[in-house]
Every structure is written in C-alpha cells, then in structure tokens.
CSV table of C-alpha atoms in Angstrom, one decimal:
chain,number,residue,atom,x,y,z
J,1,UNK,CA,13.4,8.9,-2.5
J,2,UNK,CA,15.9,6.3,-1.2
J,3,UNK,CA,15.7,3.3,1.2
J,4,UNK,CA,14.1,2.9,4.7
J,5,UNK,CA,15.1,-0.2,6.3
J,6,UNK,CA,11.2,-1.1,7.2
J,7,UNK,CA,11.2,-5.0,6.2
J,8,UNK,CA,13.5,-7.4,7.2
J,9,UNK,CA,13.6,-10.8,5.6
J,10,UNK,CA,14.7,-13.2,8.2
J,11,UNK,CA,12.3,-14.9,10.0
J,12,UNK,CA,13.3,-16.2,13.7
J,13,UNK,CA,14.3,-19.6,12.1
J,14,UNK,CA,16.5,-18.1,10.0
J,15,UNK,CA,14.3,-18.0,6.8
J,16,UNK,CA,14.8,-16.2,3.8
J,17,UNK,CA,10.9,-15.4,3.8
J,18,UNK,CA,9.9,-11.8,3.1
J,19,UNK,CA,6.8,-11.8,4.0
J,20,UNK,CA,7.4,-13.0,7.4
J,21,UNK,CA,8.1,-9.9,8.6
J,22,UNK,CA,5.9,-7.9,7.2
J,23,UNK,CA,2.7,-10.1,8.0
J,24,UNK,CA,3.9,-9.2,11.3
J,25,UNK,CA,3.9,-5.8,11.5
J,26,UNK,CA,0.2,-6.1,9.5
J,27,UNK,CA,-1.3,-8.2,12.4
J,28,UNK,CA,0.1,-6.1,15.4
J,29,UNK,CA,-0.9,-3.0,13.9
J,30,UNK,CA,-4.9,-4.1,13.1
J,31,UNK,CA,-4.9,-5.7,16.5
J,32,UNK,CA,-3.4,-2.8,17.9
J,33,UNK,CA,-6.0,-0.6,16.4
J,34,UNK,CA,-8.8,-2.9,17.0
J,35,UNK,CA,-7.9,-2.8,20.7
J,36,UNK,CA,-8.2,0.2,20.6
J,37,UNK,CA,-11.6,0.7,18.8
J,38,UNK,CA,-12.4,-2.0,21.1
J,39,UNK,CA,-12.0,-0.1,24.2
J,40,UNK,CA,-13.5,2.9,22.8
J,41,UNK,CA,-16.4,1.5,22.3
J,42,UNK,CA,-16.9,-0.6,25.5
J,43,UNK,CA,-16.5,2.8,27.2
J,44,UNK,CA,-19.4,5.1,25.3
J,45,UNK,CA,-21.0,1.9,24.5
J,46,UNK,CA,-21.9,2.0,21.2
J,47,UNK,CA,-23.7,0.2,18.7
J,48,UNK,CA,-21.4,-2.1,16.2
J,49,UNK,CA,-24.0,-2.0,13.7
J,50,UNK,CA,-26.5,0.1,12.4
J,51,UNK,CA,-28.4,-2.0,9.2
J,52,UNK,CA,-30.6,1.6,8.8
J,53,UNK,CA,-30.5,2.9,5.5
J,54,UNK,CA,-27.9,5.7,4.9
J,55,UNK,CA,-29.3,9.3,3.8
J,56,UNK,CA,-26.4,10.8,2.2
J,57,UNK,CA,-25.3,11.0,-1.3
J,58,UNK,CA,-22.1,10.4,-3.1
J,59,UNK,CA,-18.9,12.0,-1.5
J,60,UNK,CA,-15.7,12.7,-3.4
J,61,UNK,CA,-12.4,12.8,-1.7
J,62,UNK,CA,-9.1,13.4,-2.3
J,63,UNK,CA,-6.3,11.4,-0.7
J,64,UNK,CA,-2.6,12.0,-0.5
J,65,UNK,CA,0.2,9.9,1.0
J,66,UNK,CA,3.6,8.2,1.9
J,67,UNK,CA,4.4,4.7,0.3
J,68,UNK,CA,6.7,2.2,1.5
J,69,UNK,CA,7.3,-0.7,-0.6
J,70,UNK,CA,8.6,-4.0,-1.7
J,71,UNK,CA,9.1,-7.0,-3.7
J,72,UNK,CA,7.5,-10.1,-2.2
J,73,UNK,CA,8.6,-13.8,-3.7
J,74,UNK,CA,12.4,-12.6,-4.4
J,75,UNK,CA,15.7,-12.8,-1.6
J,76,UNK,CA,17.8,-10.3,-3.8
J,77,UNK,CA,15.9,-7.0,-3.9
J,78,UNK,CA,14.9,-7.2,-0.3
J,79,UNK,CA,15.2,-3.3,0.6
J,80,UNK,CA,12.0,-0.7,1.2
J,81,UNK,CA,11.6,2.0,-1.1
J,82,UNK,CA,9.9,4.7,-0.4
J,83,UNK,CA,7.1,6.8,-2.9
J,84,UNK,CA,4.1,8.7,-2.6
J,85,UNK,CA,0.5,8.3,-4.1
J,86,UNK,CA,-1.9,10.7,-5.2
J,87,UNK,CA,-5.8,10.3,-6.3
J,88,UNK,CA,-9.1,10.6,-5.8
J,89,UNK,CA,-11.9,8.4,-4.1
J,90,UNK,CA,-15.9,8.4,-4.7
J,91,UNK,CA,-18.0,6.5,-1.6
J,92,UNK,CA,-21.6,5.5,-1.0
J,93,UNK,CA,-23.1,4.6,1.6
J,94,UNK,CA,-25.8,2.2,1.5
J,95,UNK,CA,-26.1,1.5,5.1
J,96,UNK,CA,-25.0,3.3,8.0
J,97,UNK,CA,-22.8,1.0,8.8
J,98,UNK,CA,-21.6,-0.2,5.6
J,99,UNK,CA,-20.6,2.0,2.3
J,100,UNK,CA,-18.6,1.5,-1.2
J,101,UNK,CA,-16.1,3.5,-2.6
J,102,UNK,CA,-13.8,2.9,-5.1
J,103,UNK,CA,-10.4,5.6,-6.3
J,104,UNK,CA,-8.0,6.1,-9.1
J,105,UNK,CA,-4.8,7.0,-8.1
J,106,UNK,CA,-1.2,7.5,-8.6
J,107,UNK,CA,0.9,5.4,-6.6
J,108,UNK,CA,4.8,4.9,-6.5
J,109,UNK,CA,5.6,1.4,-5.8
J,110,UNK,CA,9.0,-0.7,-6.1
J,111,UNK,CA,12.1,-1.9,-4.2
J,112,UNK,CA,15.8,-1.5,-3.7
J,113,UNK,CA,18.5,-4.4,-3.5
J,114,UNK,CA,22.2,-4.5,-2.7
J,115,UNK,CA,24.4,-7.4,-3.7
J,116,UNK,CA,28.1,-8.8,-4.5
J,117,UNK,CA,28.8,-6.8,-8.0
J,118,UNK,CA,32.0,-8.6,-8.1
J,119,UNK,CA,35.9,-7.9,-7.8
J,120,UNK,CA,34.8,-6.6,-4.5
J,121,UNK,CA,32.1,-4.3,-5.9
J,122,UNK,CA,28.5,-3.7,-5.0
J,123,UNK,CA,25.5,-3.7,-6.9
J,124,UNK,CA,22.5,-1.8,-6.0
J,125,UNK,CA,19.3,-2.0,-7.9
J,126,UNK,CA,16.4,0.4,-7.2
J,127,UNK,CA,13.3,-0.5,-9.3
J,128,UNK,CA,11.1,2.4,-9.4
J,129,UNK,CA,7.4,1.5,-11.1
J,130,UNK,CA,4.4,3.9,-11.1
J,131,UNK,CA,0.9,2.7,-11.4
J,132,UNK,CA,-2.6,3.8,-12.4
J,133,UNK,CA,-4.2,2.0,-9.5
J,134,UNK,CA,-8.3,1.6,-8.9
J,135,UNK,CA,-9.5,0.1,-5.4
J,136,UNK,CA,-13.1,-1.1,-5.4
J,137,UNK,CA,-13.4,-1.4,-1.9
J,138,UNK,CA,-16.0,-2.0,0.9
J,139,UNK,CA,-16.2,0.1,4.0
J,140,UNK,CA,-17.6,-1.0,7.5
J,141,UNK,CA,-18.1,2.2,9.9
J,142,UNK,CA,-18.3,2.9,13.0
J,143,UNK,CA,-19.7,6.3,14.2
J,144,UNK,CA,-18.1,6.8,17.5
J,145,UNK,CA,-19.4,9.8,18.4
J,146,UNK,CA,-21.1,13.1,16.4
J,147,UNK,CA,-17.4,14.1,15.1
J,148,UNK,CA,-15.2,10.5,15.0
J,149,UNK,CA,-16.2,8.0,12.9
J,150,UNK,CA,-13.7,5.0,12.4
J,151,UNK,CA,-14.0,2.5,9.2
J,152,UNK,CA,-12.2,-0.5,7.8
J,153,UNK,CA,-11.9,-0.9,4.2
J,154,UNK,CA,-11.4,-3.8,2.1
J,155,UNK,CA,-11.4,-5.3,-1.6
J,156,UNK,CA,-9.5,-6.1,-4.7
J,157,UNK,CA,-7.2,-3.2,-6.8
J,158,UNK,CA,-6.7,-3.2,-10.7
J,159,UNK,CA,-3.3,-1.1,-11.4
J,160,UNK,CA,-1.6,-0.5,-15.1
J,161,UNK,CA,2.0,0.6,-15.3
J,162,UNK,CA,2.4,4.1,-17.0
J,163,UNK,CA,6.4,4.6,-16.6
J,164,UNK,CA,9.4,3.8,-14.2
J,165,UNK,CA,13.0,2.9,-14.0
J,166,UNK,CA,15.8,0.0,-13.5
J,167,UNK,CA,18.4,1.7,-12.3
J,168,UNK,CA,21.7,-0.1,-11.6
J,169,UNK,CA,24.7,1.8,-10.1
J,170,UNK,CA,27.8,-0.3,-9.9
J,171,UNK,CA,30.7,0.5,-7.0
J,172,UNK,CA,33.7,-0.4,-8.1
J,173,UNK,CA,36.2,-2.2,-6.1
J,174,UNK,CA,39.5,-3.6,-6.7
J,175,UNK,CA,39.0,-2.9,-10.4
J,176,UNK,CA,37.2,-0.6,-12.9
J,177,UNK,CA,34.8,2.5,-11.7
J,178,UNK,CA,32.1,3.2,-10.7
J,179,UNK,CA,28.8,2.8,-13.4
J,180,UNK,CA,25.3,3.5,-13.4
J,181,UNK,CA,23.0,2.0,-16.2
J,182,UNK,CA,19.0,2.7,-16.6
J,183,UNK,CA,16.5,0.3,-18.0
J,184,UNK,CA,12.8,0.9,-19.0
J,185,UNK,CA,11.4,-0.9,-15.9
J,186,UNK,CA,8.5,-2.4,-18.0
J,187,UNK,CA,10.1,-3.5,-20.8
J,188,UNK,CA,9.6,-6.8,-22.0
J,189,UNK,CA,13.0,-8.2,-20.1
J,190,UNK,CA,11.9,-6.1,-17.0
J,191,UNK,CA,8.6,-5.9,-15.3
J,192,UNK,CA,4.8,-6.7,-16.5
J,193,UNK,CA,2.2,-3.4,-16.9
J,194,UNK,CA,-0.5,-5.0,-15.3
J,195,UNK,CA,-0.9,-6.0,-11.7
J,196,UNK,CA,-3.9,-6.5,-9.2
J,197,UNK,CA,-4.4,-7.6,-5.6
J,198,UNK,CA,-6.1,-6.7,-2.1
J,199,UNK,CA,-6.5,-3.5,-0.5
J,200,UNK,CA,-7.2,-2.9,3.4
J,201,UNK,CA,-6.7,-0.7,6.1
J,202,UNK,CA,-8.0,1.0,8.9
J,203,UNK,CA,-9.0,4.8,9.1
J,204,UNK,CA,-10.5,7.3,11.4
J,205,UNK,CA,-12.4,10.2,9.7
J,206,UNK,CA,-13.2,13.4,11.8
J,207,UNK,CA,-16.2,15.5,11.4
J,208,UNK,CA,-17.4,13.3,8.2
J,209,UNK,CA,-14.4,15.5,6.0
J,210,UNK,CA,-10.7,14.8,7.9
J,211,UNK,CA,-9.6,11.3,7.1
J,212,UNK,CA,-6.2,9.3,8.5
J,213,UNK,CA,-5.4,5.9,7.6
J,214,UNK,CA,-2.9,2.8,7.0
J,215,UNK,CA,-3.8,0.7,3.9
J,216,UNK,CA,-2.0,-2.3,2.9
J,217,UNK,CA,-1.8,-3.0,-1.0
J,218,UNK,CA,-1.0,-7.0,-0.8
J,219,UNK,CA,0.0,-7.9,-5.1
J,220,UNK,CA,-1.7,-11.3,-5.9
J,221,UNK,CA,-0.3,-11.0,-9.4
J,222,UNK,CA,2.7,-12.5,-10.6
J,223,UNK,CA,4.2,-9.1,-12.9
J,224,UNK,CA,7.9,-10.7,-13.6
J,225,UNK,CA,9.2,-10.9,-17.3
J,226,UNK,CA,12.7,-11.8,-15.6
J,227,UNK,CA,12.3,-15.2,-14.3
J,228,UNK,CA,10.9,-16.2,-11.1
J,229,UNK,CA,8.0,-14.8,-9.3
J,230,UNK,CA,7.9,-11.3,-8.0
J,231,UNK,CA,5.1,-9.7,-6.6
J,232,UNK,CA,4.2,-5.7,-5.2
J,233,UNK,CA,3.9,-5.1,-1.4
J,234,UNK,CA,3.1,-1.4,-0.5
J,235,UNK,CA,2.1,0.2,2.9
J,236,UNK,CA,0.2,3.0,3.0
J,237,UNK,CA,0.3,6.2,5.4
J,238,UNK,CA,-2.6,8.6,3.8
J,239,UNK,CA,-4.5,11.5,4.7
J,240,UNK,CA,-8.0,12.7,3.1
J,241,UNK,CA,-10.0,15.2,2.5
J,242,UNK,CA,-13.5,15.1,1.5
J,243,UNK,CA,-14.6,18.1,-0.8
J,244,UNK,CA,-17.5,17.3,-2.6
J,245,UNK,CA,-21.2,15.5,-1.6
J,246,UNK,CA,-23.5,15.1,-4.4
C-alpha cells in the first residue's frame, strides 16, 4: 500500500507543523457532520436525549476498514501511508441515548518520508507498524428515525505492536545504485511496542445492523527509541456489521 498525499505539513504561516493540517480537516469534517445532524433533526424534530433505560443486550460487531496514517511530532517522514484494520467490537447500552463498547482490532498504522540521500540521491523511508489495538469507548446516540440512528464515539485506545517493517530504498544519483535495506520496525533502535491515545468519530448505523463511520486515532504516547518525539496519527474510513445480540 503506498502513499496518498492526504496531510500536508505547512501551515499558512509557513510552519513546519504537522498537525496543522490535519486538525483542520478533523474540525470541518465533525462540523460538517454535525450540521448536518443538526438539520436533520430540526426538521423531524427529535429528541437529543433520551435518559430511559435501554432494553437490549450485548451486541457484537464486526468492523473493517481503510487507514490513512502518519507520524505527528517529526518534519522528515511527513508522507500518508495507507493500511487497513480489522476487528471486532462488543456494545451496551445503558441508556438510550448513551452506550459502551469497547473492540480489539488489527490496525496498520505508519508513515512514508522522502529526503536528500545524497550525491543527488533520494531516500525514501516507509515505516510500516501493525498493532493489537483496544478502544474503550463511549457512545452518545441519536435515533433519527425507526431505521437511522447516528452516534458519536469517544475514549482512550491501548495498542501493542506485533510486527512491521523499516524499509529504506535508496535512488542512486550521480554515484552508486540503487539499495533497499529492511529493519525490524520495533527494534530497540526503531520504534516502541506500546502506544495509547484517543479514539473518536462519527457514525451512522442503519436498521440497528449497517454501520458507516470516520474515527480519528490521535497517539498521546511518545513510541520513539530513535531520538526525538514521534507520535501515531491514523484516520479511519470503517464499515460494520452487527451479527450477534446476546
């Protein structure tokens, strides 16, 4: 899966500031969608929040979806990389309005960077980590009608690395050829196995089984052996399926 030229990293000052952008992009698209909801709502006017206690049981889901990621804290891998996750969610719902759920999944994080190799060469790093992740979020709902309910989720994740790659390809230039090296990307000179942060995101679900939604993974861990901070960035683009209520 190669690069997708998603984040930039100037801001309109002229900044080297990674985040910049992509705090951007996070606040149109809730406003967007809460616009949106907003609207909705007005229109069929209907009740923000039901405190009545929930009848159903435990529901199990299974999620699957598109990654985009990044580095945050670091100028030199500044490129998206794009992944996948996998895994599986269990929710509650303790009011009507207001459930927990929390998921194990496999997700495919990482970045890409290009720089000056040298004798007119370029070096292009693609770090590739893959995580056990676990989300313990909660979710506010909103049932907009009998089949369209929309929710907002939000908490802390707890990921451990299980394998990846530091992989270096060299292009040569006025000298030499080209080369391509590999690294264990948690290796003690490399990357740290554990990371945690914040999860959130906006979804819609459709007849209480179809689920769409954006979720933002936002690294508040420091997981650098190499000097430096670096933290994990990772957008989200998921679809669910609930197949189970117990």
């Amino acid at each position: 899966l190669s690069r997708i030229s998603f984040f930039t990293d100037q801001s309109p000052r002229g900044e080297s500031v990674g985040l910049y952008h992509i705090m951007q992009r996070i606040r149109i698209a809730i406003a967007s969608l809460v616009a949106g909801v907003i609207s909705l709502s007005a229109a069929a006017q209907i009740n923000w929040w039901d405190s009545s206690r929930a009848d159903e049981g435990v529901s199990l889901s299974g999620q699957l979806g598109l990654n985009l990621s990044r580095f945050t804290h670091v100028e030199r891998w500044n490129g998206t990389k794009a992944g996948v996750n996998i895994g599986v969610f269990a929710e509650k719902p303790i009011l009507n309005s207001l459930a927990v759920k929390a998921g194990v999944l496999y997700t495919m994080k990482g970045t890409v960077g290009k720089n000056d190799g040298g004798f007119g060469g370029e070096l292009t790093t693609t770090f590739s980590p893959a995580y056990l992740e676990i989300p313990i979020l909660a979710s506010y709902r909103l049932q907009y009608n009998e089949s369209v309910r929309f929710t907002f989720d939000f908490g802390p994740y707890f990921a451990f690395g299980l394998h990846g790659k530091d992989v270096k390809k060299w292009k040569a230039g006025n000298v030499g050829s080209d080369t391509r090296t590999e690294y264990d990307v948690f290796s003690d000179s490399q990357l740290k196995r554990f990371d945690f942060g914040f999860q959130f995101g906006p979804s819609v679900v459709y007849r209480n089984r179809y689920s769409a939604g954006l979720i933002f993974d936002c690294g508040a861990a420091d997981i650098s052996n190499m000097g430096g901070k670096v933290g994990n960035f990772t957008f989200m683009i998921n679809l669910g399926y609930k197949f189970l209520t117990l």
